[in-house]
Coordinates of C-alpha atoms and ligand atoms in Angstrom, one line a residue:
M1318 CA -13.1 173.4 174.9
E1319 CA -11.9 171.2 172.1
T1320 CA -12.1 172.5 168.6
M1321 CA -13.3 170.3 165.8
W1322 CA -10.9 170.8 163.0
A1323 CA -11.1 169.5 159.5
P1324 CA -8.6 170.9 157.0
W1325 CA -10.7 170.1 153.9
R1326 CA -13.4 172.5 155.1
S1327 CA -11.4 175.4 153.7
E1328 CA -12.1 174.1 150.2
Y1329 CA -13.5 176.7 147.8
I1330 CA -14.5 178.9 150.7
N1331 CA -12.9 182.0 149.1
N1332 CA -14.0 181.0 145.7
N1333 CA -17.7 180.5 146.0
N1334 CA -18.4 182.3 142.8
D1335 CA -16.1 179.9 141.0
T1336 CA -17.8 176.7 142.1
E1337 CA -20.6 176.8 139.4
K1338 CA -20.2 177.6 135.8
P1339 CA -22.5 180.3 134.4
N1340 CA -24.6 177.7 132.7
N1341 CA -24.9 175.8 136.0
I1342 CA -22.7 172.9 135.0
C1343 CA -20.9 171.6 138.0
V1344 CA -17.0 172.0 137.8
F1345 CA -16.6 168.2 138.5
C1346 CA -19.0 167.2 135.8
D1347 CA -17.5 169.8 133.5
A1348 CA -14.0 168.4 134.0
L1349 CA -15.3 164.9 133.1
T1350 CA -16.5 166.1 129.7
T1351 CA -13.0 167.2 128.7
T1352 CA -10.3 164.9 127.3
D1353 CA -7.3 166.9 128.6
D1354 CA -6.5 165.2 131.9
H1355 CA -3.4 167.4 132.5
E1356 CA -5.3 170.7 132.0
R1357 CA -8.1 169.7 134.3
H1358 CA -5.7 167.9 136.7
I1359 CA -7.6 164.6 136.5
I1360 CA -5.5 161.8 138.0
Y1361 CA -7.5 158.8 137.1
R1362 CA -10.8 157.9 135.3
G1363 CA -12.4 154.7 136.5
E1364 CA -15.6 153.0 135.4
Y1365 CA -17.9 154.7 137.9
A1366 CA -15.6 157.1 139.7
F1367 CA -12.7 159.4 139.2
V1368 CA -9.8 161.2 140.9
I1369 CA -9.0 164.8 140.5
L1370 CA -6.7 167.3 142.2
N1371 CA -8.3 169.8 144.5
K1372 CA -8.1 173.2 142.8
F1373 CA -7.6 174.8 146.2
P1374 CA -5.4 172.3 148.0
Y1375 CA -4.7 172.4 151.7
N1376 CA -1.4 170.6 151.1
N1377 CA 0.4 169.5 148.0
G1378 CA -1.1 166.3 146.8
H1379 CA -4.7 167.0 148.0
M1380 CA -6.9 164.8 145.9
L1381 CA -10.7 164.4 145.5
V1382 CA -12.3 161.0 144.8
M1383 CA -15.9 161.0 143.7
P1384 CA -18.6 159.2 141.7
K1385 CA -18.9 160.2 138.0
R1386 CA -22.6 160.7 138.6
H1387 CA -23.8 164.1 139.9
I1388 CA -25.1 162.9 143.3
S1389 CA -25.0 164.6 146.6
R1390 CA -24.9 161.9 149.3
P1391 CA -23.2 158.6 149.9
D1392 CA -26.5 156.7 150.3
M1393 CA -27.2 157.6 146.6
M1394 CA -24.2 155.6 145.5
T1395 CA -24.7 152.2 143.9
D1396 CA -22.7 149.2 145.2
Q1397 CA -20.4 149.5 142.2
E1398 CA -19.7 153.2 143.0
R1399 CA -19.1 152.4 146.7
Y1400 CA -16.7 149.6 145.8
E1401 CA -14.7 151.5 143.3
I1402 CA -14.6 154.7 145.3
M1403 CA -13.2 153.0 148.4
N1404 CA -10.6 151.3 146.2
L1405 CA -9.6 154.6 144.7
I1406 CA -9.3 156.2 148.2
V1407 CA -7.0 153.4 149.2
K1408 CA -4.9 153.8 146.0
A1409 CA -4.8 157.6 146.6
Q1410 CA -3.5 157.0 150.1
I1411 CA -0.8 154.6 148.8
V1412 CA 0.3 157.1 146.2
L1413 CA 0.5 160.0 148.7
Y1414 CA 2.9 157.9 150.9
Q1415 CA 5.0 157.1 147.8
V1416 CA 5.2 160.6 146.5
Y1417 CA 5.2 162.8 149.6
N1418 CA 6.1 160.5 152.4
P1419 CA 3.7 162.4 154.8
H1420 CA 3.4 161.7 158.5
G1421 CA -0.3 161.1 158.1
V1422 CA -3.2 161.3 155.7
N1423 CA -6.7 162.8 156.1
I1424 CA -9.6 161.0 154.4
G1425 CA -13.0 162.8 154.8
A1426 CA -16.1 164.1 153.2
N1427 CA -18.4 167.0 153.9
I1428 CA -22.0 166.1 153.1
G1429 CA -24.2 169.2 152.6
E1430 CA -23.3 172.9 152.8
A1431 CA -23.9 172.9 156.6
A1432 CA -21.2 170.4 156.9
G1433 CA -18.8 172.6 155.0
A1434 CA -19.1 171.2 151.5
G1435 CA -17.9 173.7 148.9
I1436 CA -19.6 171.8 146.1
A1437 CA -22.4 170.1 147.9
Q1438 CA -24.3 168.9 144.8
H1439 CA -21.5 166.5 143.7
M1440 CA -20.3 164.6 146.7
H1441 CA -16.6 163.9 147.0
F1442 CA -14.0 162.5 149.4
H1443 CA -10.9 164.4 150.3
V1444 CA -7.6 162.5 150.5
L1445 CA -4.7 164.7 151.6
P1446 CA -1.2 164.3 153.1
R1447 CA -0.4 165.7 156.6
W1448 CA 2.8 166.5 158.4
N1449 CA 3.4 167.1 162.1
A1450 CA 2.6 170.7 162.9
D1451 CA 1.5 171.7 159.4
A1452 CA -1.4 173.6 160.8
N1453 CA 0.6 176.8 160.6
F1454 CA 0.0 180.4 161.6
M1455 CA -1.7 181.3 158.3
T1456 CA -4.2 178.5 158.6
T1457 CA -5.1 179.5 162.2
V1458 CA -5.5 183.1 161.5
A1459 CA -6.5 183.5 157.9
N1460 CA -7.7 180.0 156.9
T1461 CA -5.2 180.2 154.1
R1462 CA -2.1 178.2 153.4
V1463 CA 1.0 178.8 151.4
I1464 CA 1.3 176.1 148.7
P1465 CA 4.8 175.8 147.4
E1466 CA 4.1 173.4 144.5
S1467 CA 1.9 174.2 141.5
L1468 CA -1.0 172.0 140.5
D1469 CA 0.8 171.1 137.3
E1470 CA 3.8 169.8 139.2
T1471 CA 1.6 167.9 141.6
W1472 CA -0.3 166.4 138.7
V1473 CA 2.8 165.2 137.0
K1474 CA 4.2 163.6 140.2
I1475 CA 1.0 161.9 141.2
R1476 CA -0.1 160.8 137.8
K1477 CA 3.3 159.1 137.3
A1478 CA 3.1 157.3 140.6
W1479 CA -0.5 156.3 140.0
N1480 CA 0.3 154.5 136.7
Ligands
LIG672 ZN1 -21.4 167.2 139.1

């Protein structure tokens, strides 16, 4: 039997209580209201969409690309959002190759909790670097990975390459 495997599904699984603020403001919308991109690890703010580091990365450089609007499905996106988001996904992929020189890149989205979305109410695309055989023992057994680089370090590297 073949196992369907998507690394971004581990997002926020161990942190379900952290996905919503007490006042029910979504973490992504909340990050957008701040002005400190470094503190919230926002890489880029576009007109209709933005790019932010995944707080619980599968690999160093794991980015999330999403509409600024709090919407839950791709069919709710306007043409402008679709256009900008696809361009940002491509840019994120280019930056990942520049900064990390990975063997491959995963681009994907989980729509709805049943599909594995950690924050289903605000849809987002994952863009993350992959290396041959990086599905290590910890991932297989504990759904956990050792991340050697801090989010601050990642933010500095990616932000610099992005600009
Ligand atoms: Zn939101």
